């Protein structure tokens, strides 16, 4: 089981990094989202994996899951939504403003346009 | 008055001039004057204690662990400088009121001036050297603003930049030096440091600390070889020059040398460095000053020269030298400020400062002539004026000082410098005021109104008074000297008097004055010789150095920082990998301590789906819609994974966030291209793949490694499990952690979330106001629109389930404390219910029924959470202490009431507001692009089956 979770984290990270290194904003944002999953799961597993343990205090329960990483990850999930929304908005604004969704600065064209670029 | 007020007054008062700018120039100057006067009176109220020899202290602990406290100290030396700063400040303010023209923004000027004044007072009153450094940097910054006040003048901007570069660089050196000093002593308090002379001078770090601190002092006080910035700073308005370069800024370095005198002075290194630098500066400044034609440049170099003189006196390391230095600081501040102001008056009235175009002003401007002549004669060292007294003391001290083992070197150079000093003073009087009246002045000079000549005239009072009756200044100078010397030496018993008898200093003084007159008599041949002599131009050298540094920085940084995000991301990933690899290679890895848990078929199936979806995203990311679907699968698998690993709260949160994220991405994708074109080369994709796989392996290794081992330190989770019910009154430990144990974190998080939503809103507003608006209005959708904009089935369905979803949200919220749920999850669920209405019935329909703006909802959430936290103050508990009780209302079971639930309500509202505001902002963009939008929720768009209009037009054109 541990191997499966760890490899899932690794695969999510690899996919995330690869997409993050793309040149257009949309794949980059998706890549960062994948990385977010990887990081959240990674943080969550810092409480070690517990299957079938009680998450809620109850009488007679013998084993509990580690609540602390869960609380940390819960807020991380919500915050990462906020951050994704801001990044998407910035990417969208850049695309609408310039008609170009590259994440890298584009080299100035050899022949300068008559209109002049800013 | 408390020392804090004296320092704070100028800073607080700095707000007023700019605010009152519209109230008129007199009001602005008046309020600045009042603020300074209040600080001055406050300072004087401490005079009795200072005269009694006490040290006034004021302390507030700021960051005690760092040794950084707000400690202020007022002794004789601090009082002396604060008096100069505030006293001359008053005169300068009065002068500037009349000097600045109507085109100048007076509020801005006085704001900068007060900021500068506050920073200077802060320097001289600080008892903590770290605090002193803060004020020290503030003077660099505020003087930059003041010197560059005339922004339209290139010279002003360049001068300001040069001053900032040189003094800022020195300031950095000084930070290092002061930290070393603090390390040696083990305290950052001046009062402690000044007691540890022997300890400091015996330490091996003494020399580096000394060099670094002196670097700071020398750059600030324009000592050779950093003297070049001061003349260029003369591009500032004259009041600034009079203030900064006579009494304050350039004296800051001198002040610090005097302040540190007891612990740093007296060693051979100190004498060698400080005396030499002072001597060179004094001679060089005097020689250059004589040949300057710009009145202010002449005064600037004479300032450089006099600063050198004071530095040299401090450098000799004797008590008499220190006393002479203190006396000369006082005298120099009075006559030099008056001279700068006089130069400003000449410039103001004659419209030129070029000495070659002036002359004969004696008859045209008798008042200015009197003031300037008195001040210049004092500077030349003529008896019965105060400059004579301190110059005599300087020469006497120089006579007894041997440098490099040569007894005649210092006296000879001091006399030589004094000779040139006398010569330029005589030149100033002779070439500006004497001679025939000319008929080619740029403007007809006449004496200015009293507002301009009164401030320098007031300065003449101490010049003459001290000059005639030196015993008046003696007790005060000796008091200040006592606080400079500390416990190291006794105040010299020498009396201040005009006639000392036929001593060597007198002969040197006479030689200087006579020599000065002779030099002026043969000024023209000397000038020709000077102009023929080659000499380095400081500005060119400085600019070459700055340019070289900039080029070097560009060569180092640009290859890494070239505007390509993917490059930064790649570099960042590699650096993190390298750091991890280093940690792994140097750390110790123990054997696994946990058993691997068995795997069933269901987890394997889930794992396979997750891997397949991720792989699909990587290989098919060019189809953007498809990759969005795939990331949905990934999210779903992660949520299910959370369920599987006993984390129901996480699963619910992840699942609901997934829904709103996908909606958000869809809204964005509506505008973005649907395909990502192939752009990068195969080689580049290979490189990215290698980096990605390396990163994946590293995280896999890390996760796998620690999943099989117990935590090194005992986790604190046991505490939370044990206290959740007892202390927080809830059985859902995760929720209790969020709203109770770590409530303050959560409070911060909802604020961040709110800020993110407001940022999105603001960006949308900006886009809709800007040029993008037209583009959106003219946008042609790249996909065919649905004929049925608001499908009836969906409208009906969403409306029917709306109350149900709200009920679920309410239930999830209420049970959150004891069962999986809570404010975050309930907020997301309710947001989804509302978003569904938008999607099904349309933006206009939904917004028309919106009663509360989402900004308000966010605000209400943060406020409720905050007020809940504050509530605990009323029962004397810290912020966000929660309380709970159990109540029973008859028909119901016994239930719990907790303040944490109120806090959770705040969380809930903030989440709803933030999610809705973000999604609404995106939809507003979409709405702008697809007008018309009708009020009616159910409608059919009949135009869909008609031939598109622009196609018909296009066809016509083709024909």
mmCIF file of N, CA, C and O in Angstrom, chain A residues 29-78:
data_model
loop_
_atom_site.group_PDB
_atom_site.id
_atom_site.type_symbol
_atom_site.label_atom_id
_atom_site.label_comp_id
_atom_site.label_asym_id
_atom_site.label_seq_id
_atom_site.Cartn_x
_atom_site.Cartn_y
_atom_site.Cartn_z
ATOM 1 N N UNK A 29 -0.871 25.921 -15.769
ATOM 2 C CA UNK A 29 -1.794 25.971 -14.627
ATOM 3 C C UNK A 29 -2.212 24.557 -14.237
ATOM 4 O O UNK A 29 -2.240 24.197 -13.043
ATOM 5 N N UNK A 30 -2.502 23.713 -15.226
ATOM 6 C CA UNK A 30 -2.862 22.327 -14.908
ATOM 7 C C UNK A 30 -1.699 21.624 -14.218
ATOM 8 O O UNK A 30 -1.899 20.852 -13.275
ATOM 9 N N UNK A 31 -0.488 21.904 -14.687
ATOM 10 C CA UNK A 31 0.686 21.288 -14.068
ATOM 11 C C UNK A 31 0.808 21.686 -12.618
ATOM 12 O O UNK A 31 1.071 20.848 -11.744
ATOM 13 N N UNK A 32 0.576 22.973 -12.351
ATOM 14 C CA UNK A 32 0.670 23.423 -10.956
ATOM 15 C C UNK A 32 -0.434 22.755 -10.132
ATOM 16 O O UNK A 32 -0.228 22.390 -8.968
ATOM 17 N N UNK A 33 -1.613 22.563 -10.743
ATOM 18 C CA UNK A 33 -2.684 21.866 -10.018
ATOM 19 C C UNK A 33 -2.261 20.440 -9.669
ATOM 20 O O UNK A 33 -2.504 19.966 -8.551
ATOM 21 N N UNK A 34 -1.630 19.769 -10.631
ATOM 22 C CA UNK A 34 -1.157 18.398 -10.350
ATOM 23 C C UNK A 34 -0.153 18.411 -9.207
ATOM 24 O O UNK A 34 -0.180 17.569 -8.312
ATOM 25 N N UNK A 35 0.748 19.391 -9.243
ATOM 26 C CA UNK A 35 1.734 19.499 -8.158
ATOM 27 C C UNK A 35 1.031 19.716 -6.827
ATOM 28 O O UNK A 35 1.456 19.191 -5.794
ATOM 29 N N UNK A 36 -0.047 20.527 -6.867
ATOM 30 C CA UNK A 36 -0.796 20.770 -5.630
ATOM 31 C C UNK A 36 -1.337 19.470 -5.061
ATOM 32 O O UNK A 36 -1.233 19.206 -3.856
ATOM 33 N N UNK A 37 -1.914 18.635 -5.945
ATOM 34 C CA UNK A 37 -2.383 17.326 -5.469
ATOM 35 C C UNK A 37 -1.243 16.572 -4.815
ATOM 36 O O UNK A 37 -1.388 16.016 -3.719
ATOM 37 N N UNK A 38 -0.120 16.525 -5.520
ATOM 38 C CA UNK A 38 1.016 15.756 -5.019
ATOM 39 C C UNK A 38 1.430 16.268 -3.650
ATOM 40 O O UNK A 38 1.624 15.481 -2.706
ATOM 41 N N UNK A 39 1.531 17.574 -3.522
ATOM 42 C CA UNK A 39 1.982 18.137 -2.250
ATOM 43 C C UNK A 39 0.966 17.852 -1.151
ATOM 44 O O UNK A 39 1.324 17.464 -0.028
ATOM 45 N N UNK A 40 -0.318 18.028 -1.474
ATOM 46 C CA UNK A 40 -1.340 17.776 -0.449
ATOM 47 C C UNK A 40 -1.308 16.330 0.018
ATOM 48 O O UNK A 40 -1.369 16.057 1.225
ATOM 49 N N UNK A 41 -1.225 15.418 -0.933
ATOM 50 C CA UNK A 41 -1.189 14.004 -0.541
ATOM 51 C C UNK A 41 0.074 13.723 0.269
ATOM 52 O O UNK A 41 0.049 13.014 1.278
ATOM 53 N N UNK A 42 1.171 14.314 -0.177
ATOM 54 C CA UNK A 42 2.442 14.131 0.530
ATOM 55 C C UNK A 42 2.319 14.598 1.978
ATOM 56 O O UNK A 42 2.698 13.896 2.911
ATOM 57 N N UNK A 43 1.743 15.790 2.158
ATOM 58 C CA UNK A 43 1.564 16.301 3.519
ATOM 59 C C UNK A 43 0.649 15.382 4.315
ATOM 60 O O UNK A 43 0.900 15.087 5.485
ATOM 61 N N UNK A 44 -0.419 14.957 3.652
ATOM 62 C CA UNK A 44 -1.377 14.091 4.332
ATOM 63 C C UNK A 44 -0.701 12.814 4.823
ATOM 64 O O UNK A 44 -0.928 12.365 5.951
ATOM 65 N N UNK A 45 0.159 12.253 3.978
ATOM 66 C CA UNK A 45 0.785 10.990 4.372
ATOM 67 C C UNK A 45 1.818 11.179 5.473
ATOM 68 O O UNK A 45 2.315 10.188 6.004
ATOM 69 N N UNK A 46 2.143 12.420 5.814
ATOM 70 C CA UNK A 46 3.101 12.586 6.908
ATOM 71 C C UNK A 46 2.481 12.071 8.214
ATOM 72 O O UNK A 46 3.192 11.845 9.184
ATOM 73 N N UNK A 47 1.148 11.877 8.238
ATOM 74 C CA UNK A 47 0.530 11.231 9.401
ATOM 75 C C UNK A 47 0.568 9.716 9.276
ATOM 76 O O UNK A 47 -0.056 9.026 10.060
ATOM 77 N N UNK A 48 1.285 9.202 8.295
ATOM 78 C CA UNK A 48 1.352 7.778 7.962
ATOM 79 C C UNK A 48 -0.034 7.275 7.544
ATOM 80 O O UNK A 48 -1.053 7.887 7.835
ATOM 81 N N UNK A 49 -0.045 6.147 6.850
ATOM 82 C CA UNK A 49 -1.300 5.647 6.301
ATOM 83 C C UNK A 49 -2.040 4.813 7.332
ATOM 84 O O UNK A 49 -1.469 3.914 7.946
ATOM 85 N N UNK A 50 -3.307 5.139 7.546
ATOM 86 C CA UNK A 50 -4.110 4.338 8.456
ATOM 87 C C UNK A 50 -5.397 3.995 7.729
ATOM 88 O O UNK A 50 -6.083 4.878 7.226
ATOM 89 N N UNK A 51 -5.679 2.724 7.625
ATOM 90 C CA UNK A 51 -6.897 2.290 6.941
ATOM 91 C C UNK A 51 -7.882 1.827 7.992
ATOM 92 O O UNK A 51 -7.532 1.056 8.900
ATOM 93 N N UNK A 52 -9.103 2.345 7.902
ATOM 94 C CA UNK A 52 -10.154 1.867 8.777
ATOM 95 C C UNK A 52 -10.043 2.354 10.207
ATOM 96 O O UNK A 52 -10.724 1.845 11.086
ATOM 97 N N UNK A 53 -9.199 3.306 10.487
ATOM 98 C CA UNK A 53 -9.134 3.840 11.843
ATOM 99 C C UNK A 53 -10.199 4.919 11.982
ATOM 100 O O UNK A 53 -10.657 5.487 11.007
ATOM 101 N N UNK A 54 -10.584 5.191 13.227
ATOM 102 C CA UNK A 54 -11.656 6.149 13.435
ATOM 103 C C UNK A 54 -11.139 7.572 13.242
ATOM 104 O O UNK A 54 -10.119 7.933 13.816
ATOM 105 N N UNK A 55 -11.833 8.385 12.437
ATOM 106 C CA UNK A 55 -11.436 9.786 12.315
ATOM 107 C C UNK A 55 -12.099 10.649 13.389
ATOM 108 O O UNK A 55 -11.720 11.784 13.602
ATOM 109 N N UNK A 56 -13.139 10.121 14.024
ATOM 110 C CA UNK A 56 -13.934 10.885 14.986
ATOM 111 C C UNK A 56 -13.777 10.217 16.346
ATOM 112 O O UNK A 56 -13.727 8.982 16.436
ATOM 113 N N UNK A 57 -13.716 11.006 17.394
ATOM 114 C CA UNK A 57 -13.598 10.424 18.725
ATOM 115 C C UNK A 57 -14.848 9.602 19.020
ATOM 116 O O UNK A 57 -15.968 10.066 18.825
ATOM 117 N N UNK A 58 -14.668 8.401 19.458
ATOM 118 C CA UNK A 58 -15.816 7.568 19.770
ATOM 119 C C UNK A 58 -15.421 6.627 20.888
ATOM 120 O O UNK A 58 -14.235 6.307 21.068
ATOM 121 N N UNK A 59 -16.419 6.224 21.634
ATOM 122 C CA UNK A 59 -16.098 5.314 22.725
ATOM 123 C C UNK A 59 -15.750 3.955 22.155
ATOM 124 O O UNK A 59 -16.372 3.483 21.215
ATOM 125 N N UNK A 60 -14.759 3.344 22.681
ATOM 126 C CA UNK A 60 -14.390 2.014 22.255
ATOM 127 C C UNK A 60 -13.446 1.970 21.089
ATOM 128 O O UNK A 60 -12.962 0.906 20.721
ATOM 129 N N UNK A 61 -13.190 3.124 20.474
ATOM 130 C CA UNK A 61 -12.265 3.116 19.341
ATOM 131 C C UNK A 61 -10.852 2.904 19.867
ATOM 132 O O UNK A 61 -10.470 3.474 20.890
ATOM 133 N N UNK A 62 -10.073 2.111 19.194
ATOM 134 C CA UNK A 62 -8.722 1.826 19.685
ATOM 135 C C UNK A 62 -7.676 2.639 18.944
ATOM 136 O O UNK A 62 -6.691 3.071 19.524
ATOM 137 N N UNK A 63 -7.881 2.830 17.644
ATOM 138 C CA UNK A 63 -6.862 3.554 16.880
ATOM 139 C C UNK A 63 -7.517 4.741 16.183
ATOM 140 O O UNK A 63 -8.640 4.648 15.699
ATOM 141 N N UNK A 64 -6.794 5.862 16.165
ATOM 142 C CA UNK A 64 -7.290 7.049 15.473
ATOM 143 C C UNK A 64 -6.326 7.416 14.359
ATOM 144 O O UNK A 64 -5.131 7.119 14.423
ATOM 145 N N UNK A 65 -6.864 8.114 13.358
ATOM 146 C CA UNK A 65 -5.958 8.679 12.356
ATOM 147 C C UNK A 65 -5.296 9.917 12.948
ATOM 148 O O UNK A 65 -5.762 10.463 13.947
ATOM 149 N N UNK A 66 -4.241 10.341 12.317
ATOM 150 C CA UNK A 66 -3.549 11.546 12.784
ATOM 151 C C UNK A 66 -4.329 12.770 12.289
ATOM 152 O O UNK A 66 -4.401 13.021 11.095
ATOM 153 N N UNK A 67 -4.951 13.535 13.178
ATOM 154 C CA UNK A 67 -5.815 14.620 12.710
ATOM 155 C C UNK A 67 -5.049 15.848 12.228
ATOM 156 O O UNK A 67 -5.566 16.637 11.441
ATOM 157 N N UNK A 68 -3.816 16.003 12.683
ATOM 158 C CA UNK A 68 -3.133 17.269 12.431
ATOM 159 C C UNK A 68 -2.835 17.497 10.950
ATOM 160 O O UNK A 68 -3.175 18.548 10.404
ATOM 161 N N UNK A 69 -2.224 16.499 10.253
ATOM 162 C CA UNK A 69 -1.994 16.719 8.818
ATOM 163 C C UNK A 69 -3.303 16.933 8.071
ATOM 164 O O UNK A 69 -3.352 17.719 7.127
ATOM 165 N N UNK A 70 -4.367 16.289 8.526
ATOM 166 C CA UNK A 70 -5.650 16.461 7.849
ATOM 167 C C UNK A 70 -6.114 17.903 7.937
ATOM 168 O O UNK A 70 -6.563 18.491 6.948
ATOM 169 N N UNK A 71 -6.001 18.467 9.130
ATOM 170 C CA UNK A 71 -6.428 19.859 9.286
ATOM 171 C C UNK A 71 -5.581 20.770 8.420
ATOM 172 O O UNK A 71 -6.081 21.691 7.767
ATOM 173 N N UNK A 72 -4.264 20.493 8.381
ATOM 174 C CA UNK A 72 -3.373 21.325 7.564
ATOM 175 C C UNK A 72 -3.761 21.223 6.100
ATOM 176 O O UNK A 72 -3.854 22.223 5.383
ATOM 177 N N UNK A 73 -3.988 19.995 5.631
ATOM 178 C CA UNK A 73 -4.260 19.801 4.217
ATOM 179 C C UNK A 73 -5.617 20.384 3.848
ATOM 180 O O UNK A 73 -5.792 20.924 2.763
ATOM 181 N N UNK A 74 -6.577 20.311 4.793
ATOM 182 C CA UNK A 74 -7.905 20.836 4.479
ATOM 183 C C UNK A 74 -7.827 22.312 4.087
ATOM 184 O O UNK A 74 -8.355 22.738 3.056
ATOM 185 N N UNK A 75 -7.143 23.086 4.913
ATOM 186 C CA UNK A 75 -7.044 24.503 4.549
ATOM 187 C C UNK A 75 -6.192 24.677 3.299
ATOM 188 O O UNK A 75 -6.464 25.548 2.481
ATOM 189 N N UNK A 76 -5.186 23.817 3.142
ATOM 190 C CA UNK A 76 -4.336 23.930 1.951
ATOM 191 C C UNK A 76 -5.155 23.731 0.678
ATOM 192 O O UNK A 76 -4.958 24.430 -0.319
ATOM 193 N N UNK A 77 -6.111 22.813 0.733
ATOM 194 C CA UNK A 77 -6.937 22.566 -0.453
ATOM 195 C C UNK A 77 -7.734 23.826 -0.802
ATOM 196 O O UNK A 77 -7.792 24.254 -1.956
ATOM 197 N N UNK A 78 -8.337 24.420 0.239
ATOM 198 C CA UNK A 78 -9.171 25.590 -0.023
ATOM 199 C C UNK A 78 -8.326 26.763 -0.522
ATOM 200 O O UNK A 78 -8.681 27.459 -1.471
#
